[in-house]
XYZ file of C-alpha atoms in Angstrom:
89
model
C -19.349 -96.240 182.388
C -21.131 -95.990 178.918
C -24.598 -97.146 177.912
C -23.139 -100.089 176.316
C -21.675 -101.224 179.786
C -25.108 -100.668 181.416
C -27.005 -102.562 178.875
C -24.550 -105.393 178.207
C -22.179 -105.465 181.167
C -18.671 -104.707 181.501
C -16.386 -107.783 181.616
C -13.449 -106.025 183.234
C -15.904 -104.566 186.016
C -17.534 -107.981 186.499
C -14.138 -109.524 186.909
C -13.073 -106.959 189.376
C -16.263 -107.449 191.343
C -15.744 -111.219 191.412
C -12.270 -110.839 192.524
C -13.462 -108.423 195.414
C -16.065 -111.135 196.429
C -13.109 -113.552 196.938
C -11.082 -111.240 199.060
C -10.760 -111.952 202.814
C -11.458 -109.066 204.886
C -10.580 -108.485 208.707
C -14.359 -108.540 209.662
C -15.023 -111.907 208.154
C -15.559 -114.689 210.692
C -12.862 -117.158 210.713
C -15.172 -119.993 210.249
C -16.689 -118.258 207.246
C -13.179 -117.783 205.731
C -12.313 -121.542 206.109
C -15.671 -122.512 204.609
C -15.262 -120.146 201.674
C -11.502 -120.874 201.264
C -10.488 -124.306 202.687
C -6.705 -123.676 201.923
C -6.918 -120.744 204.533
C -7.025 -123.160 207.203
C -3.450 -124.524 206.829
C -2.140 -120.983 206.095
C -3.748 -119.583 209.277
C -2.311 -122.380 211.486
C 1.075 -121.899 210.069
C 0.677 -118.181 211.147
C 0.082 -119.236 214.816
C -3.618 -119.683 214.825
C -3.647 -123.453 215.802
C -7.242 -123.269 217.265
C -8.941 -122.310 213.945
C -11.324 -125.136 214.263
C -12.427 -124.383 217.884
C -16.124 -123.335 218.403
C -15.023 -119.706 219.103
C -13.852 -119.359 215.453
C -17.381 -119.663 214.226
C -18.223 -116.479 216.069
C -14.916 -114.531 215.867
C -13.746 -112.278 213.223
C -10.300 -112.582 211.733
C -9.167 -109.435 213.324
C -10.374 -110.448 216.692
C -8.652 -113.831 216.242
C -5.491 -111.979 215.289
C -5.703 -109.856 218.443
C -6.034 -112.736 220.674
C -3.034 -114.466 219.293
C -0.900 -111.171 219.106
C -0.639 -111.171 215.394
C -1.127 -108.035 213.180
C -4.448 -108.484 211.501
C -3.915 -106.368 208.547
C -0.627 -108.256 207.741
C -2.382 -111.580 207.885
C -5.385 -110.353 205.634
C -2.834 -109.007 203.004
C -0.727 -112.225 203.060
C -3.860 -114.575 202.982
C -5.297 -112.633 200.152
C -1.929 -113.119 198.291
C -1.582 -116.716 199.214
C -5.313 -117.377 197.971
C -4.523 -115.432 194.576
C -1.323 -117.501 194.103
C -3.366 -120.610 194.450
C -6.153 -119.416 192.225
C -8.896 -119.396 194.854
């Protein structure tokens, strides 16, 4: 990173930072994911998580929810991020 980037910003770096902010991670709460990305609700239900709107989802991480439902959490995270990227979320 050069002085110019420090003083005036780095558009590419800023884009990557914004993209990373939009990524779903395994430690995010299910309720937080749905609030941030409403399209995720239908995706997660289609993956076998029919109870995403239950009160427990407000306190349960995505990896915990996947474990309860016998679903591979890392696979869901990757697929959900791909799905959201395809829909420009």
